[in-house]
Coordinates of N, CA and C in Angstrom, one line a residue:
X1 N 0.8 -1.2 0.0 CA 0.0 0.0 0.0 C 0.9 1.3 0.0
X2 N 0.3 2.3 -0.5 CA 1.0 3.6 -0.4 C 1.1 4.1 1.1
X3 N 2.1 4.7 1.5 CA 2.2 5.2 2.8 C 1.3 6.4 3.1
X4 N 1.0 6.6 4.3 CA 0.1 7.7 4.7 C 0.8 8.7 5.5
X5 N 0.4 10.0 5.4 CA 1.0 11.1 6.1 C -0.1 11.7 7.1
X6 N 0.3 11.9 8.3 CA -0.6 12.4 9.3 C 0.0 13.6 10.1
X7 N -0.1 14.8 9.5 CA 0.4 15.9 10.2 C -0.2 16.1 11.6
X8 N 0.7 16.4 12.6 CA 0.3 16.5 14.0 C -0.1 18.0 14.3
X9 N -1.3 18.2 14.7 CA -1.7 19.6 15.0 C -1.1 20.1 16.4
X10 N -0.4 19.2 17.1 CA 0.3 19.6 18.3 C 1.3 20.7 17.9
X11 N 1.8 20.7 16.7 CA 2.8 21.6 16.2 C 2.2 22.8 15.5
X12 N 0.9 22.8 15.4 CA 0.2 23.9 14.6 C 0.2 25.2 15.4
X13 N -0.3 26.2 14.8 CA -0.5 27.5 15.5 C -1.9 27.5 16.1
X14 N -1.9 27.3 17.4 CA -3.2 27.2 18.1 C -4.1 28.4 17.9
X15 N -3.6 29.6 17.7 CA -4.4 30.8 17.5 C -5.0 30.8 16.1
X16 N -4.5 29.9 15.2 CA -5.0 29.8 13.9 C -5.2 28.4 13.5
X17 N -5.9 27.6 14.4 CA -6.0 26.2 14.2 C -6.9 25.9 13.0
X18 N -8.0 26.6 12.8 CA -8.8 26.4 11.6 C -8.0 26.5 10.3
X19 N -7.2 27.6 10.3 CA -6.4 27.8 9.1 C -5.4 26.6 8.8
X20 N -4.8 26.1 9.9 CA -3.8 25.0 9.8 C -4.5 23.7 9.4
X21 N -5.7 23.5 9.9 CA -6.5 22.3 9.5 C -6.9 22.4 8.1
X22 N -7.3 23.6 7.6 CA -7.7 23.7 6.2 C -6.5 23.5 5.3
X23 N -5.3 23.9 5.8 CA -4.1 23.7 5.0 C -3.9 22.1 4.9
X24 N -4.1 21.4 5.9 CA -4.0 19.9 5.8 C -5.0 19.4 4.9
X25 N -6.3 19.9 5.0 CA -7.3 19.4 4.1 C -6.9 19.6 2.6
X26 N -6.2 20.7 2.3 CA -5.9 21.0 0.9 C -4.5 20.4 0.5
X27 N -3.9 19.6 1.4 CA -2.6 19.1 1.1 C -2.8 17.6 0.7
X28 N -1.7 16.9 0.5 CA -1.7 15.5 0.2 C -1.7 14.6 1.4
X29 N -1.8 15.2 2.6 CA -1.9 14.5 3.8 C -3.1 13.5 3.8
X30 N -3.1 12.5 4.6 CA -4.2 11.5 4.6 C -5.0 11.6 5.9
X31 N -4.4 11.8 7.0 CA -5.0 11.9 8.3 C -4.6 13.2 9.0
X32 N -5.3 13.5 10.1 CA -4.9 14.6 11.0 C -4.6 13.9 12.3
X33 N -3.3 14.1 12.8 CA -2.9 13.4 14.0 C -3.2 14.4 15.2
X34 N -3.8 13.9 16.3 CA -4.2 14.7 17.4 C -3.6 14.1 18.7
X35 N -2.7 14.8 19.3 CA -2.0 14.3 20.5 C -2.6 14.8 21.7
X36 N -3.2 13.8 22.5 CA -3.8 14.2 23.8 C -2.9 13.8 24.9
X37 N -2.5 14.8 25.7 CA -1.5 14.6 26.8 C -2.1 15.1 28.1
X38 N -1.9 14.4 29.2 CA -2.6 14.7 30.5 C -1.7 15.2 31.6
X39 N -0.4 15.3 31.3 CA 0.5 15.8 32.3 C 0.8 14.8 33.4
X40 N 0.4 13.6 33.2 CA 0.6 12.5 34.2 C 1.4 11.4 33.5
X41 N 0.8 10.8 32.4 CA 1.6 9.8 31.7 C 2.8 10.4 31.0
X42 N 2.6 11.6 30.5 CA 3.7 12.4 29.9 C 3.8 13.7 30.6
X43 N 5.0 14.3 30.6 CA 5.2 15.6 31.3 C 4.7 16.8 30.6
X44 N 3.6 16.7 30.0 CA 3.1 17.9 29.2 C 1.6 17.8 29.2
X45 N 0.9 18.9 29.0 CA -0.6 18.9 28.8 C -0.9 19.5 27.5
X46 N -1.7 18.9 26.6 CA -1.9 19.5 25.3 C -3.4 20.0 25.3
X47 N -4.3 19.2 24.8 CA -5.7 19.7 24.7 C -6.6 18.5 24.9
X48 N -7.9 18.8 25.0 CA -8.9 17.8 25.2 C -10.1 17.9 24.3
X49 N -11.3 17.5 24.8 CA -12.4 17.3 23.9 C -12.8 18.6 23.2
X50 N -12.8 19.8 23.7 CA -13.3 21.0 23.0 C -12.4 21.2 21.7
X51 N -11.1 21.0 21.8 CA -10.2 21.2 20.6 C -10.5 20.1 19.6
X52 N -10.7 18.9 20.1 CA -11.0 17.8 19.1 C -12.3 18.1 18.4
X53 N -13.3 18.5 19.1 CA -14.6 18.9 18.6 C -14.4 20.0 17.5
X54 N -13.6 21.0 17.8 CA -13.4 22.1 16.9 C -12.6 21.7 15.7
X55 N -11.7 20.8 15.9 CA -10.9 20.3 14.7 C -11.8 19.5 13.8
X56 N -12.7 18.7 14.4 CA -13.6 17.9 13.6 C -14.5 18.7 12.7
X57 N -14.9 19.9 13.2 CA -15.8 20.7 12.5 C -15.2 21.2 11.1
X58 N -13.9 21.3 11.1 CA -13.2 21.8 9.9 C -12.5 20.8 9.1
X59 N -12.2 19.6 9.7 CA -11.4 18.6 9.1 C -12.2 17.9 8.0
X60 N -11.6 17.6 6.9 CA -12.2 16.8 5.8 C -11.5 15.4 5.8
X61 N -10.5 15.3 6.6 CA -9.7 14.0 6.7 C -9.9 13.4 8.1
X62 N -9.7 12.1 8.2 CA -9.9 11.4 9.5 C -9.0 11.9 10.6
X63 N -9.6 12.0 11.8 CA -8.8 12.4 13.0 C -8.2 11.1 13.6
X64 N -6.9 11.1 13.7 CA -6.1 10.0 14.3 C -5.7 10.5 15.7
X65 N -6.5 10.0 16.7 CA -6.3 10.5 18.1 C -5.4 9.6 18.9
X66 N -4.4 10.2 19.4 CA -3.3 9.5 20.1 C -3.4 9.9 21.6
X67 N -3.9 8.9 22.4 CA -4.1 9.2 23.9 C -2.9 8.9 24.7
X68 N -2.1 9.9 25.0 CA -1.0 9.8 26.0 C -1.5 10.1 27.4
X69 N -2.4 9.3 27.9 CA -3.0 9.6 29.2 C -3.1 8.3 30.0
X70 N -3.2 8.5 31.3 CA -3.4 7.3 32.2 C -4.9 6.9 32.1
X71 N -5.2 5.7 32.3 CA -6.6 5.1 32.3 C -7.4 5.6 31.1
X72 N -7.0 5.4 29.9 CA -7.7 5.9 28.8 C -9.1 5.4 28.6
X73 N -9.4 4.2 29.2 CA -10.7 3.6 29.1 C -11.9 4.6 29.5
X74 N -11.6 5.5 30.5 CA -12.6 6.4 31.0 C -13.1 7.3 29.9
X75 N -12.3 7.5 28.8 CA -12.6 8.6 27.9 C -12.7 8.1 26.4
X76 N -12.8 6.8 26.2 CA -12.8 6.3 24.8 C -14.1 6.9 24.1
X77 N -15.2 6.7 24.8 CA -16.5 7.2 24.1 C -16.5 8.7 23.9
X78 N -16.0 9.4 24.9 CA -16.0 10.9 24.8 C -15.1 11.3 23.6
X79 N -14.0 10.6 23.3 CA -13.2 11.0 22.2 C -13.8 10.6 20.9
X80 N -14.5 9.4 20.9 CA -15.3 9.0 19.7 C -16.4 10.1 19.4
X81 N -17.1 10.5 20.5 CA -18.1 11.5 20.3 C -17.6 12.8 19.8
X82 N -16.4 13.1 20.2 CA -15.7 14.4 19.8 C -15.3 14.4 18.4
X83 N -15.1 13.2 17.8 CA -14.8 13.1 16.4 C -13.6 12.2 16.0
X84 N -13.1 11.4 17.0 CA -12.0 10.5 16.6 C -12.5 9.4 15.6
X85 N -11.7 9.2 14.6 CA -11.9 8.1 13.7 C -11.0 6.9 14.0
X86 N -9.8 7.2 14.5 CA -9.0 6.1 15.1 C -8.5 6.5 16.5
X87 N -8.4 5.6 17.4 CA -8.0 5.8 18.7 C -6.8 5.0 19.1
X88 N -5.7 5.6 19.5 CA -4.5 4.9 19.9 C -4.3 5.0 21.4
X89 N -4.1 3.9 22.1 CA -3.8 3.9 23.5 C -2.4 3.4 23.7
X90 N -1.8 3.7 24.8 CA -0.4 3.2 25.1 C -0.5 1.9 25.8
X91 N 0.3 0.9 25.3 CA 0.4 -0.4 26.0 C 0.8 -0.2 27.5
X92 N 1.6 0.8 27.8 CA 2.1 1.1 29.1 C 1.0 1.5 30.1
X93 N -0.1 2.0 29.6 CA -1.2 2.5 30.4 C -2.4 1.6 30.6
X94 N -2.4 0.5 29.9 CA -3.6 -0.4 29.8 C -3.3 -1.7 30.4
X95 N -3.7 -2.0 31.7 CA -3.5 -3.3 32.3 C -4.4 -4.4 31.7
X96 N -5.5 -4.0 31.0 CA -6.4 -4.9 30.4 C -6.5 -4.5 28.9
X97 N -5.4 -4.7 28.2 CA -5.3 -4.1 26.8 C -6.3 -4.7 25.9
X98 N -6.5 -6.0 25.9 CA -7.4 -6.7 25.0 C -8.8 -6.1 25.2
X99 N -9.2 -5.9 26.4 CA -10.6 -5.3 26.7 C -10.6 -3.9 26.1
X100 N -9.6 -3.1 26.3 CA -9.6 -1.7 25.8 C -9.7 -1.7 24.3
X101 N -9.0 -2.6 23.6 CA -9.0 -2.6 22.1 C -10.4 -3.0 21.7
X102 N -11.0 -4.0 22.3 CA -12.4 -4.4 22.0 C -13.4 -3.2 22.2
X103 N -13.2 -2.4 23.2 CA -14.1 -1.3 23.5 C -13.9 -0.3 22.4
X104 N -12.7 0.0 21.9 CA -12.5 1.0 20.8 C -13.2 0.5 19.6
X105 N -13.1 -0.8 19.3 CA -13.7 -1.3 18.0 C -15.2 -1.3 18.1
X106 N -15.7 -1.5 19.3 CA -17.2 -1.5 19.5 C -17.7 -0.1 19.3
X107 N -16.9 0.9 19.5 CA -17.3 2.3 19.2 C -17.3 2.7 17.7
X108 N -16.7 1.8 16.9 CA -16.6 2.0 15.5 C -15.4 2.7 15.0
X109 N -14.4 2.8 15.9 CA -13.1 3.4 15.6 C -12.1 2.4 15.2
X110 N -11.1 2.8 14.4 CA -9.9 1.9 14.3 C -9.2 1.9 15.6
X111 N -8.6 0.7 15.9 CA -8.0 0.5 17.2 C -6.5 0.3 17.1
X112 N -5.7 1.1 17.8 CA -4.3 1.0 17.7 C -3.6 1.1 19.1
X113 N -2.4 0.5 19.2 CA -1.6 0.5 20.4 C -0.3 1.2 20.1
X114 N 0.1 2.1 21.0 CA 1.4 2.7 20.9 C 2.4 2.1 21.9
X115 N 3.7 2.1 21.5 CA 4.7 1.6 22.5 C 5.8 2.7 22.5
X116 N 6.3 2.9 23.7 CA 7.4 3.9 24.0 C 8.7 3.3 23.5
X117 N 9.7 4.2 23.4 CA 11.0 3.7 22.9 C 11.6 2.5 23.7
X118 N 11.4 2.5 25.0 CA 12.0 1.4 25.8 C 11.1 0.2 25.9
X119 N 9.9 0.2 25.3 CA 9.0 -1.0 25.4 C 9.3 -1.9 24.2
X120 N 9.6 -3.2 24.5 CA 9.9 -4.1 23.4 C 8.6 -4.4 22.5
X121 N 8.9 -4.7 21.3 CA 7.8 -5.1 20.3 C 7.2 -6.4 20.8
X122 N 8.0 -7.2 21.4 CA 7.5 -8.6 21.9 C 6.3 -8.5 22.8
X123 N 6.1 -7.4 23.5 CA 5.0 -7.2 24.4 C 3.6 -7.2 23.7
X124 N 3.7 -7.1 22.3 CA 2.5 -7.0 21.5 C 2.1 -8.3 20.9
X125 N 2.9 -9.4 21.2 CA 2.7 -10.7 20.5 C 1.3 -11.2 20.6
X126 N 0.7 -11.1 21.8 CA -0.6 -11.6 22.0 C -1.8 -10.7 21.7
X127 N -1.5 -9.5 21.2 CA -2.6 -8.6 20.8 C -2.5 -8.1 19.4
X128 N -1.4 -8.4 18.7 CA -1.2 -7.8 17.4 C -2.2 -8.3 16.4
X129 N -2.8 -9.5 16.5 CA -3.8 -9.9 15.6 C -5.1 -9.2 15.7
X130 N -5.3 -8.5 16.8 CA -6.5 -7.8 17.0 C -6.5 -6.3 16.6
X131 N -5.3 -5.8 16.2 CA -5.1 -4.4 16.0 C -5.2 -4.0 14.6
X132 N -5.7 -2.7 14.4 CA -5.6 -2.1 13.1 C -4.3 -1.5 12.8
X133 N -3.6 -1.0 13.9 CA -2.4 -0.3 13.8 C -1.6 -0.4 15.0
X134 N -0.2 -0.3 14.9 CA 0.7 -0.1 16.0 C 1.5 1.2 15.8
X135 N 1.5 2.0 16.8 CA 2.3 3.3 16.7 C 3.6 3.1 17.5
X136 N 4.7 3.1 16.8 CA 6.0 3.0 17.4 C 6.5 4.5 17.7
X137 N 6.7 4.8 19.0 CA 7.2 6.1 19.3 C 8.7 6.1 19.0
X138 N 9.1 7.1 18.2 CA 10.5 7.2 17.8 C 11.2 8.4 18.6
X139 N 10.4 8.9 19.5 CA 11.0 9.8 20.6 C 10.2 9.5 21.8
X140 N 10.7 10.0 23.0 CA 9.9 9.8 24.2 C 8.7 10.7 24.2
X141 N 7.5 10.2 24.5 CA 6.3 11.0 24.3 C 6.3 12.2 25.2
X142 N 5.6 13.3 24.8 CA 5.4 14.4 25.7 C 5.7 15.7 25.0
X143 N 6.6 15.8 24.1 CA 7.0 17.1 23.5 C 7.4 16.9 22.0
X144 N 7.0 17.9 21.2 CA 7.4 17.9 19.8 C 8.9 18.4 19.7
X145 N 9.5 18.1 18.5 CA 10.8 18.7 18.2 C 11.9 17.9 18.7
X146 N 11.7 16.6 19.2 CA 12.8 15.8 19.7 C 13.6 15.1 18.6
X147 N 14.8 14.7 18.9 CA 15.6 13.9 17.9 C 15.1 12.5 17.8
X148 N 15.1 12.0 16.6 CA 14.7 10.7 16.2 C 15.6 9.6 16.9
X149 N 15.0 8.6 17.5 CA 15.8 7.5 18.1 C 16.1 6.4 17.0
X150 N 17.4 6.1 16.8 CA 17.8 5.3 15.7 C 17.3 3.8 15.9
X151 N 17.1 3.4 17.1 CA 16.7 2.0 17.3 C 15.3 1.7 16.8
X152 N 14.6 2.8 16.4 CA 13.3 2.6 15.8 C 13.3 1.7 14.6
X153 N 14.3 1.8 13.7 CA 14.3 1.0 12.5 C 14.3 -0.5 12.9
X154 N 15.1 -0.9 13.9 CA 15.1 -2.3 14.4 C 13.7 -2.7 14.8
X155 N 13.0 -1.8 15.6 CA 11.7 -2.2 16.1 C 10.7 -2.3 15.0
X156 N 10.8 -1.5 14.0 CA 9.8 -1.6 12.8 C 10.0 -3.0 12.2
X157 N 11.2 -3.4 11.9 CA 11.5 -4.7 11.3 C 11.0 -5.8 12.2
X158 N 11.2 -5.7 13.5 CA 10.7 -6.8 14.4 C 9.2 -6.9 14.3
X159 N 8.5 -5.7 14.3 CA 7.1 -5.7 14.3 C 6.5 -6.2 13.0
X160 N 7.2 -5.9 11.9 CA 6.7 -6.4 10.6 C 6.9 -7.9 10.5
X161 N 7.9 -8.4 11.1 CA 8.1 -9.9 11.2 C 7.0 -10.5 12.1
X162 N 6.7 -9.9 13.2 CA 5.7 -10.4 14.1 C 4.3 -10.4 13.5
X163 N 4.1 -9.3 12.7 CA 2.7 -9.2 12.1 C 2.5 -10.0 10.9
X164 N 3.6 -10.5 10.2 CA 3.5 -11.1 8.9 C 2.6 -12.3 9.0
X165 N 2.7 -13.1 10.1 CA 1.9 -14.3 10.2 C 0.5 -14.0 10.8
X166 N 0.4 -13.1 11.8 CA -0.8 -13.0 12.5 C -1.7 -11.8 12.0
X167 N -1.1 -10.8 11.3 CA -1.8 -9.7 10.9 C -1.1 -9.0 9.8
X168 N -1.0 -9.5 8.6 CA -0.2 -9.0 7.5 C -0.6 -7.6 7.1
X169 N -1.8 -7.2 7.3 CA -2.3 -5.9 6.9 C -2.1 -4.8 7.9
X170 N -1.4 -5.1 9.0 CA -1.2 -4.2 10.1 C -0.6 -2.9 9.6
X171 N -1.1 -1.7 10.0 CA -0.5 -0.5 9.8 C 0.6 -0.2 10.8
X172 N 1.7 0.3 10.4 CA 2.8 0.6 11.4 C 3.0 2.1 11.3
X173 N 2.7 2.8 12.3 CA 2.8 4.3 12.4 C 4.0 4.7 13.2
X174 N 4.7 5.7 12.7 CA 5.9 6.3 13.4 C 5.6 7.7 13.8
X175 N 6.0 8.0 15.1 CA 5.7 9.3 15.6 C 6.9 9.8 16.3
X176 N 7.5 10.9 15.8 CA 8.6 11.6 16.5 C 9.8 11.7 15.6
X177 N 10.2 12.9 15.2 CA 11.4 13.2 14.4 C 11.3 12.7 13.0
X178 N 10.1 12.5 12.5 CA 10.0 12.1 11.1 C 10.1 13.3 10.2
X179 N 11.0 13.2 9.1 CA 11.2 14.3 8.2 C 11.6 13.7 6.8
X180 N 11.9 14.6 5.9 CA 12.2 14.1 4.5 C 13.5 13.4 4.5
X181 N 14.3 13.5 5.5 CA 15.6 12.8 5.5 C 15.6 11.4 5.9
X182 N 14.5 11.0 6.7 CA 14.5 9.6 7.1 C 13.2 8.8 6.7
X183 N 12.3 9.5 6.0 CA 11.1 8.8 5.7 C 11.3 7.6 4.7
X184 N 12.2 7.7 3.8 CA 12.5 6.6 2.8 C 13.0 5.4 3.6
X185 N 13.9 5.6 4.5 CA 14.5 4.5 5.2 C 13.4 3.9 6.1
X186 N 12.5 4.7 6.7 CA 11.4 4.1 7.5 C 10.5 3.3 6.7
X187 N 10.2 3.7 5.4 CA 9.4 2.9 4.5 C 10.0 1.6 4.2
X188 N 11.3 1.7 3.9 CA 12.1 0.4 3.6 C 12.1 -0.5 4.8
X189 N 12.1 0.0 6.0 CA 12.1 -0.9 7.2 C 10.7 -1.6 7.4
X190 N 9.6 -1.0 6.8 CA 8.3 -1.6 6.9 C 7.2 -0.7 7.5
X191 N 7.5 0.5 7.8 CA 6.5 1.4 8.3 C 5.7 2.0 7.1
X192 N 4.4 2.4 7.4 CA 3.6 2.9 6.3 C 2.6 4.1 6.8
X193 N 2.8 4.6 8.0 CA 2.0 5.8 8.4 C 3.0 6.7 9.2
X194 N 3.0 7.9 8.8 CA 4.0 8.8 9.4 C 3.4 10.1 10.0
X195 N 3.6 10.3 11.3 CA 3.2 11.5 11.9 C 4.3 12.5 11.7
X196 N 3.9 13.7 11.4 CA 4.9 14.8 11.1 C 4.4 16.1 11.7
X197 N 5.1 16.6 12.7 CA 4.7 17.8 13.3 C 5.6 19.0 13.0
X198 N 6.7 19.0 13.7 CA 7.7 20.1 13.5 C 8.2 20.2 12.1
X199 N 8.4 19.1 11.4 CA 9.0 19.1 10.1 C 8.0 19.7 9.1
X200 N 6.7 19.6 9.4 CA 5.7 20.3 8.5 C 5.5 21.7 8.9
X201 N 5.1 22.0 10.2 CA 4.7 23.3 10.6 C 5.8 24.3 10.8
X202 N 7.0 23.9 10.8 CA 8.2 24.8 10.9 C 8.6 25.2 9.5
X203 N 8.0 24.5 8.5 CA 8.4 24.8 7.1 C 7.8 26.1 6.5
X204 N 8.5 26.8 5.7 CA 8.0 28.0 5.0 C 6.8 27.6 4.1
X205 N 6.9 26.4 3.5 CA 5.8 25.9 2.6 C 5.3 24.6 3.2
X206 N 4.3 24.6 4.0 CA 3.8 23.4 4.7 C 3.2 22.4 3.7
X207 N 2.5 22.9 2.7 CA 1.9 21.9 1.7 C 3.0 21.2 1.0
X208 N 4.1 21.9 0.6 CA 5.2 21.3 -0.1 C 5.9 20.3 0.9
X209 N 6.0 20.7 2.2 CA 6.7 19.8 3.1 C 5.9 18.4 3.2
X210 N 4.6 18.5 3.2 CA 3.8 17.3 3.2 C 4.0 16.5 1.9
X211 N 4.0 17.2 0.8 CA 4.2 16.5 -0.5 C 5.6 15.8 -0.5
X212 N 6.6 16.4 0.1 CA 7.9 15.7 0.1 C 7.9 14.4 0.9
X213 N 7.1 14.4 2.0 CA 7.0 13.2 2.7 C 6.1 12.2 2.0
X214 N 5.2 12.6 1.2 CA 4.3 11.7 0.5 C 5.0 11.1 -0.7
X215 N 6.0 11.9 -1.3 CA 6.7 11.5 -2.5 C 8.2 11.6 -2.2
X216 N 8.8 10.8 -1.3 CA 10.2 11.0 -1.0 C 11.1 10.6 -2.1

C-alpha cells in the first residue's frame, strides 16, 4: 500500500487552528494526528475534547487521536463522540489491553496501540492480531521537536516480522522526528504511516513539506 501522512496539530499555530487544519485538508496528507496529553503519563498537557470537537468541524480528513493519558478507558467514548476516527492507546497505560481494544472497536473506531522507545515489540505478541495499527514512538512522548531514536528501525522490522503471520495488513505508524531525510528509510524498514509535526509546521511551505513526505 502507499504510505500515509498524518500531520500533527500539536505543532500547529493554536491561534490559527482552523487555518492550519484547512491547510492539511488542501494538502496530500491522509489523516490529521491529534496528540492528547494529560501531564501524568507524559510531562506535558496538550488539549482535550473541545479542541478535538473544533478540529472535527473543519477537518475533511480522518482524525487520528493518540491518547498519551493514564486510564484511557474512561474517555474512549468521549473522544469518539468528539470526532475521533481512530484511537491509539499506550500499551504502558492499559492493564487490560485486550478489553480496551475491543471497546474501541465497538465504538466503530480503528484501534491502535502505541509503544514507547523502551517498550519491546514482543509485548504485543498476544494482541497484534486484534489491532488495526501499532504506533512506534521514535521519541519519548510528551514534547514535539525531539531527535529521532535510531533503534526505531530495528523495532519496525521486528514488528513487521511479528505481524507477517498474525496480521499482515497491520499499519505501522511512526511518531517523532519524522522528516524528509528519514522517511524513505522508514518505509524500507516496513512502516507505512508517518506522523509529522515540527517538520511540517516549521516549514515555510507546509503543503510542499507534506508533499515531500508523500513522495520521498
